[in-house]
CSV table of C-alpha atoms in Angstrom, one decimal:
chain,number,residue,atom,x,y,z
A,1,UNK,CA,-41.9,-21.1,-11.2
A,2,UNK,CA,-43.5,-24.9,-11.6
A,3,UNK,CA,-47.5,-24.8,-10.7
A,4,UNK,CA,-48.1,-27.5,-8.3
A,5,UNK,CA,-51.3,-29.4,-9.4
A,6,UNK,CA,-54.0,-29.0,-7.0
A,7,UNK,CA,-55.4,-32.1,-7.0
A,8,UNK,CA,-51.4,-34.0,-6.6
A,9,UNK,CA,-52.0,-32.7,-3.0
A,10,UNK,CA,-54.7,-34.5,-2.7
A,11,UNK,CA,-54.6,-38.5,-4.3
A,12,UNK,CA,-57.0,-39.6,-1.4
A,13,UNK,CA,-60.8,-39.0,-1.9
A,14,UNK,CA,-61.7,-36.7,1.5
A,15,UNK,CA,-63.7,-38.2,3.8
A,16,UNK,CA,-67.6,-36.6,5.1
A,17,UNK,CA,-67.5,-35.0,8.4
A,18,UNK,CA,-68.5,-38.6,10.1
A,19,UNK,CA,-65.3,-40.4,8.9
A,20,UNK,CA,-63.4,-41.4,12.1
A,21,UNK,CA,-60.3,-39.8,13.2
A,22,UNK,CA,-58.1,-42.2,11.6
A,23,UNK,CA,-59.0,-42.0,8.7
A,24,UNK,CA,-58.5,-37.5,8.5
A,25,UNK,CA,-54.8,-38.9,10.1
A,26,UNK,CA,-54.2,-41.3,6.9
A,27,UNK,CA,-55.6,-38.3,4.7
A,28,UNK,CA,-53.0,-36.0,6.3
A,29,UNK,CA,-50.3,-38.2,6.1
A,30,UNK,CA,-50.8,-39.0,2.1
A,31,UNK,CA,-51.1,-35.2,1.5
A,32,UNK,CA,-47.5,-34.6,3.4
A,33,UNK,CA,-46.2,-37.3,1.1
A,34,UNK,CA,-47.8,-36.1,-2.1
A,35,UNK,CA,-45.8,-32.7,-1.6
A,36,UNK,CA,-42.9,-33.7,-0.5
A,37,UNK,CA,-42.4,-36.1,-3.5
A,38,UNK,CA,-43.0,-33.4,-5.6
A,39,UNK,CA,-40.7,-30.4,-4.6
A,40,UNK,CA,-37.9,-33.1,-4.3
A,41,UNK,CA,-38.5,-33.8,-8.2
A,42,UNK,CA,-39.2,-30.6,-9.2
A,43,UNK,CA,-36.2,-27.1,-9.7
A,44,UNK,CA,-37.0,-23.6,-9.2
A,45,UNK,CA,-34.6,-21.3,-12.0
A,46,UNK,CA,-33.5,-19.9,-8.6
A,47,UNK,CA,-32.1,-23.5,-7.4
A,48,UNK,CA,-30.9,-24.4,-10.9
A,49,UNK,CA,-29.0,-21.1,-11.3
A,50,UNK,CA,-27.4,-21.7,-7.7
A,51,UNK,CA,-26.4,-25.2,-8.9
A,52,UNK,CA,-24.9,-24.0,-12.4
A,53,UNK,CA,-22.7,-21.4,-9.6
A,54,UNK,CA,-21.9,-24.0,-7.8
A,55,UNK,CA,-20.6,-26.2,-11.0
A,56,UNK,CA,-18.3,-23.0,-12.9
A,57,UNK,CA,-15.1,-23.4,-12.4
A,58,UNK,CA,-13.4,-20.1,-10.9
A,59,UNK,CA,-11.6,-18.0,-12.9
A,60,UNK,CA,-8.2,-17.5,-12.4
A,61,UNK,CA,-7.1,-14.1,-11.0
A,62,UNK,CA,-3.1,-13.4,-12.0
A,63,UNK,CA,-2.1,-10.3,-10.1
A,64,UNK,CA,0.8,-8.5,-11.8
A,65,UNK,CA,2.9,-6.0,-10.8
A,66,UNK,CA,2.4,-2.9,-12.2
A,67,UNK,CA,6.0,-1.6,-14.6
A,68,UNK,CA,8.4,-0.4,-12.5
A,69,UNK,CA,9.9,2.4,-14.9
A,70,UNK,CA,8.6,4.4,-17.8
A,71,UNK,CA,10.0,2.5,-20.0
A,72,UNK,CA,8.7,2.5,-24.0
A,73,UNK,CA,8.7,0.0,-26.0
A,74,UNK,CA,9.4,1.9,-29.5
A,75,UNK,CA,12.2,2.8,-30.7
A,76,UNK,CA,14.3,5.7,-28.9
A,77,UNK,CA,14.6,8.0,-32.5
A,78,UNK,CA,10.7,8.6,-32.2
A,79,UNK,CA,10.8,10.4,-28.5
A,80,UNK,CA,14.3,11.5,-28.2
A,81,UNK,CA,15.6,14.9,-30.3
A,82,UNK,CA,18.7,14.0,-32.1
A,83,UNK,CA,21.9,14.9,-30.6
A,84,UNK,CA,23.3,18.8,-31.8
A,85,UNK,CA,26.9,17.3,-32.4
A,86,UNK,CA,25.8,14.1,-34.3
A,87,UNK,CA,22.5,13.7,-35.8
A,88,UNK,CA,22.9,9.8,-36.5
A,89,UNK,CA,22.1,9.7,-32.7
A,90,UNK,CA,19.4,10.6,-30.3
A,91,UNK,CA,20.8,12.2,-27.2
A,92,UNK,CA,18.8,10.7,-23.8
A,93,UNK,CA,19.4,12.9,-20.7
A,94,UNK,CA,18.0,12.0,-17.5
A,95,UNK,CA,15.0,13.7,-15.4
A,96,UNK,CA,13.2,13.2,-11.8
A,97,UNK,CA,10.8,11.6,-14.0
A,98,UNK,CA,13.2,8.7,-15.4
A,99,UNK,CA,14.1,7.7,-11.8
A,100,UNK,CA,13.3,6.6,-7.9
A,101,UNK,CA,17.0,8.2,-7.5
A,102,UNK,CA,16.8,11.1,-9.9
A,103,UNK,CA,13.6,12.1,-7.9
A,104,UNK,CA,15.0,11.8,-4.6
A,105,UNK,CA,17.9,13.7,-5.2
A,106,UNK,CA,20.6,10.8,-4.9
A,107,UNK,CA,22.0,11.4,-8.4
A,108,UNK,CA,22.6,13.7,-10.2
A,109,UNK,CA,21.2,14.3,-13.8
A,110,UNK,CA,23.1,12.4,-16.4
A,111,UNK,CA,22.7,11.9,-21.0
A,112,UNK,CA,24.3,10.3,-23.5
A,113,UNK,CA,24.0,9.3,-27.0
A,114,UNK,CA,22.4,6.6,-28.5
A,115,UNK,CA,21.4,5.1,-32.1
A,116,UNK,CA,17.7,5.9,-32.6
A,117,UNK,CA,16.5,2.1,-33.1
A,118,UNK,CA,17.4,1.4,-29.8
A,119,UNK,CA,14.7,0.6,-27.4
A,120,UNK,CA,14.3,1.4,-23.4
A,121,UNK,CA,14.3,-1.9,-21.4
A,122,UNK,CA,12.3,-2.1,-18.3
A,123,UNK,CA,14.3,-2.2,-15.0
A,124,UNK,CA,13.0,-4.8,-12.2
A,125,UNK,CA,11.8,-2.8,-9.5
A,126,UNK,CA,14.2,-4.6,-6.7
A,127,UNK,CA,16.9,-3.4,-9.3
A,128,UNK,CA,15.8,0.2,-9.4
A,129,UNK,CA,16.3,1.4,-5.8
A,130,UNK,CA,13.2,2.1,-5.7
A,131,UNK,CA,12.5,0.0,-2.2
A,132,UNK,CA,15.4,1.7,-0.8
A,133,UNK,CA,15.6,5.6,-1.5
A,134,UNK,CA,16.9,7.7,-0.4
A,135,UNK,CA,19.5,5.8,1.4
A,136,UNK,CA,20.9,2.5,-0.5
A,137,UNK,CA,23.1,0.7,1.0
A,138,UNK,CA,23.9,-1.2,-2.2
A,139,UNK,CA,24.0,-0.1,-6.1
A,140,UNK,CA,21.0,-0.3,-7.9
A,141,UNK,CA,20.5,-0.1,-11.5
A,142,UNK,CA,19.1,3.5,-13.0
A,143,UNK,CA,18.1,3.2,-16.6
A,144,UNK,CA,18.7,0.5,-19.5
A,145,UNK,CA,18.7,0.6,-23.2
A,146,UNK,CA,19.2,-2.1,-25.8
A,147,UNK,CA,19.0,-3.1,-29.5
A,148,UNK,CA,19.5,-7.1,-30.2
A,149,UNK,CA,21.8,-6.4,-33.4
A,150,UNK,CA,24.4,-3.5,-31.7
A,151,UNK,CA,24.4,-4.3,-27.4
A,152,UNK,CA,22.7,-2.5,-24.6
A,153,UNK,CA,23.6,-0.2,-22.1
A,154,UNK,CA,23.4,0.7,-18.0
A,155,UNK,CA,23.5,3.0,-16.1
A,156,UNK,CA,24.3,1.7,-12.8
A,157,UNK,CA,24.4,4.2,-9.3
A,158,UNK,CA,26.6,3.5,-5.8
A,159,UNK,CA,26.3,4.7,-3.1
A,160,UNK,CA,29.7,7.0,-2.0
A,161,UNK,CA,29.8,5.3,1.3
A,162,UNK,CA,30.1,1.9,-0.1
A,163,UNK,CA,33.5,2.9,-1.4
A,164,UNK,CA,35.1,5.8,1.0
A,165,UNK,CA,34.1,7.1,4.0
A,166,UNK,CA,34.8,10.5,2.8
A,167,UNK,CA,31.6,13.1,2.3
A,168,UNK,CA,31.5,14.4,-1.4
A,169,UNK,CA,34.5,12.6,-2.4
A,170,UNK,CA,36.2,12.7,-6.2
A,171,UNK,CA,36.5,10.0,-8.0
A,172,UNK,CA,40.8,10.7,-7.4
A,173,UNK,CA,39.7,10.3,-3.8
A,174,UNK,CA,38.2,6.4,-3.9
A,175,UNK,CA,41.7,5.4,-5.6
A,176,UNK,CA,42.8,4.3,-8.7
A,177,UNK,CA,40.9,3.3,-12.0
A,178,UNK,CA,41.9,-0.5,-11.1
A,179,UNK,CA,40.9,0.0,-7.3
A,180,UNK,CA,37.6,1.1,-8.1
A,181,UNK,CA,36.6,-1.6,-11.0
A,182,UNK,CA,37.7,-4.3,-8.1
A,183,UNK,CA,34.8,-3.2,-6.2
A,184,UNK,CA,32.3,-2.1,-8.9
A,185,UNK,CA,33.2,-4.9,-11.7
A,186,UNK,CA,30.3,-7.5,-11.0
A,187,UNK,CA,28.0,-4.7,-11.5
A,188,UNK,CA,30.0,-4.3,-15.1
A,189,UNK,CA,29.8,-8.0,-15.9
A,190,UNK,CA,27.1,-9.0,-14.1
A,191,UNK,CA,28.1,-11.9,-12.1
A,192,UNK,CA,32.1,-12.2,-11.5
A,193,UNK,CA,34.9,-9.8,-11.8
A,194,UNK,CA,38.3,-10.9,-12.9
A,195,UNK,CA,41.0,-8.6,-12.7
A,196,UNK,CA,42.8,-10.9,-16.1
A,197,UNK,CA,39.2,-9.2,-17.9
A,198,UNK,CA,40.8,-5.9,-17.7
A,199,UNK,CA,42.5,-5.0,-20.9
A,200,UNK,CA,42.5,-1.2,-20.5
A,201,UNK,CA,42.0,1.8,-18.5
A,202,UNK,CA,42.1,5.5,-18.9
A,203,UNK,CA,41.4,9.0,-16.8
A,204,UNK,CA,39.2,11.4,-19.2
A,205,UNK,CA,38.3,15.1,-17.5
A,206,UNK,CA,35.3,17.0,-19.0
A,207,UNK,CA,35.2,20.1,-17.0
A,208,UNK,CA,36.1,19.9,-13.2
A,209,UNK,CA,34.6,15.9,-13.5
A,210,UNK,CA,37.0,13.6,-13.8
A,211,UNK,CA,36.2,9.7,-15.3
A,212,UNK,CA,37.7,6.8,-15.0
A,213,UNK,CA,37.2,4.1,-18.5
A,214,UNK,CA,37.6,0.4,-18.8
A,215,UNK,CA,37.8,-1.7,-21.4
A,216,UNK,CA,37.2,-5.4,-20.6
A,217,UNK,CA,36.6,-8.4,-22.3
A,218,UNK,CA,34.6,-11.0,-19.9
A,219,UNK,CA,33.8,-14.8,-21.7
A,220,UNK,CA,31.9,-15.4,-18.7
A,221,UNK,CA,30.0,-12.5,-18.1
A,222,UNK,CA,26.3,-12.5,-18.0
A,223,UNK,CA,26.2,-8.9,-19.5
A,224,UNK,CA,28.3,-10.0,-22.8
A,225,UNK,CA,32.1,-11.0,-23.8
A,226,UNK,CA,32.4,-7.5,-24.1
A,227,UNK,CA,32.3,-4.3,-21.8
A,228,UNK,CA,33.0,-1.0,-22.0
A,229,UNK,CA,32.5,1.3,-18.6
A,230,UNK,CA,32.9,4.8,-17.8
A,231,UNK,CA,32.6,6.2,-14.2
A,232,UNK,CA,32.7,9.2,-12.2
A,233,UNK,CA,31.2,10.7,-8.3
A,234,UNK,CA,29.6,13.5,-7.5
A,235,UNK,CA,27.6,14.5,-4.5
A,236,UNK,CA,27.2,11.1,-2.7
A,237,UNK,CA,26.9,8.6,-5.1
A,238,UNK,CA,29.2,7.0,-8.2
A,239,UNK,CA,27.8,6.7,-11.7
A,240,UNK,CA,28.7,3.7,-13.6
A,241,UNK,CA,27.9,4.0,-17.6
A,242,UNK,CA,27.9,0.1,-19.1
A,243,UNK,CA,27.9,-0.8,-22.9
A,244,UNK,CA,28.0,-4.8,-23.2
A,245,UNK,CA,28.0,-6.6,-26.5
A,246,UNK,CA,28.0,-10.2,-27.8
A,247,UNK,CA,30.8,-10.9,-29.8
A,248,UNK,CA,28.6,-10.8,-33.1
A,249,UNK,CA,27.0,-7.3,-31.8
A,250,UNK,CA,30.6,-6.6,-31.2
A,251,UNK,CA,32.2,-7.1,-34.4
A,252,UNK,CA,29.5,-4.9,-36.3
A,253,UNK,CA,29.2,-2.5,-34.0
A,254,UNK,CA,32.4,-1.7,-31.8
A,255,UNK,CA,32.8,2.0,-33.1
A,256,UNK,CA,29.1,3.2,-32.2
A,257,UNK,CA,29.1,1.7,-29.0
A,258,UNK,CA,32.8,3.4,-28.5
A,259,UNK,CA,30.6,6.2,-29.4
A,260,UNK,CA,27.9,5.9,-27.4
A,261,UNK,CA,30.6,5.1,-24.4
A,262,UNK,CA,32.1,8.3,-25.3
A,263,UNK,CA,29.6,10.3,-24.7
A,264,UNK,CA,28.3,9.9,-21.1
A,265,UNK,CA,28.3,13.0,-18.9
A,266,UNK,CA,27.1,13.3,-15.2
């Protein structure tokens, strides 16, 4: 802190005890003027460090949500064990840990294969049912894999009620493979559903499940010009398996993502 001068207080030469009250008034007055001249010229470090506060701009605080899934962002081949039937592919199968659904209870565990380069894409958390569980009213979106040179995949989860009012209904009991990709193809393509997009469809049983495929080819379609699908129910819920492709990722890769299609099993 500054030292204030002594003899700054004081300009004035004091008067002897005889000088006249006026004059001890103009002595007084000089000394109030002296000081208060002074602290208005002179900083404390406590007043300049307020002042430099004062003058830093704020930082900026971004908030950010924190990842809805697990997902990694390595390739799949360096968590995944490779699948016993094919060893060019990882096999993925679904835990409570993967899922808000799988951990509820509202689906049932699901796997499939994949190529090992492939990479887990993180799913938005008002996609994930997450807000919603246990009882969604509309589908939400599970898991998601990609790979920017062969396609990506979904798995995308309805609720049963959405589609018959029927408790534990089959996949025979909704309808027909057509009927049910009427009312589940924007959540294939992404955005519209034309029924012209449909260029095949087939009934596959695995067991007592029965599975209903699709072959489309959508121009429009936010998810690529070209979809595969594969879905089946069980317990309350239907379990759509997506594989979308550019027409590039399309032409190298059709047979593995045929594969990959191929192999999902509720």
């Amino acid at each position: 802190m500054a030292t204030l001068p002594f003899t700054s207080f004081f300009p004035l030469t004091l008067s002897s005890p005889s000088s006249s009250s006026s004059s001890k008034l103009s002595t007084l007055h000089a000394f109030r003027a002296s000081t208060s001249q002074y602290f208005s010229t002179q900083h404390t470090p406590r007043r300049e460090f307020l002042k430099g506060l004062a003058l830093m701009p704020l930082p900026l605080v971004v908030l950010r949500e924190p990842p809805p899934s697990h997902a990694r962002e390595v390739e799949v081949g360096s968590f995944l064990p490779p699948s016993p039937s094919d060893p060019s592919f990882v096999l993925f199968t679904a835990s409570p840990k993967d899922t808000p659904a799988l951990r509820a209870g509202n689906v049932q565990p699901y796997k499939f294969l994949l190529p090992p380069t492939w990479k887990q894409a993180r799913v938005a958390n008002i996609l994930s049912g997450n807000y919603c569980q246990p009882k969604c009213a509309e589908p939400w979106v599970e898991v998601k894999f990609e790979d920017e040179k062969q396609g990506k995949v979904q798995v995308v989860a309805s609720p049963l009620i959405r589609l018959t009012n029927k408790p534990n209904a089959t996949i025979e009991d909704i309808g027909t493979p057509e009927k049910l990709i009427a009312s589940l193809g924007p959540f294939v393509t992404g955005n519209t559903f034309d029924p012209e997009e449909l260029l095949e469809t087939s009934v596959e049983k695995l067991g007592d499940q029965t599975y209903y495929k699709y072959v489309l080819e959508t121009p429009y379609a936010l998810t690529g010009t070209h979809n595969l699908a594969k879905a089946t129910a069980k317990g309350n819920t239907v379990v759509l398996f997506v594989v979308s492709a550019n027409d590039k990722q399309w032409q190298t890769s059709e047979e593995t993502l045929k594969t990959v299609l191929d192999s999902f099993q509720v």
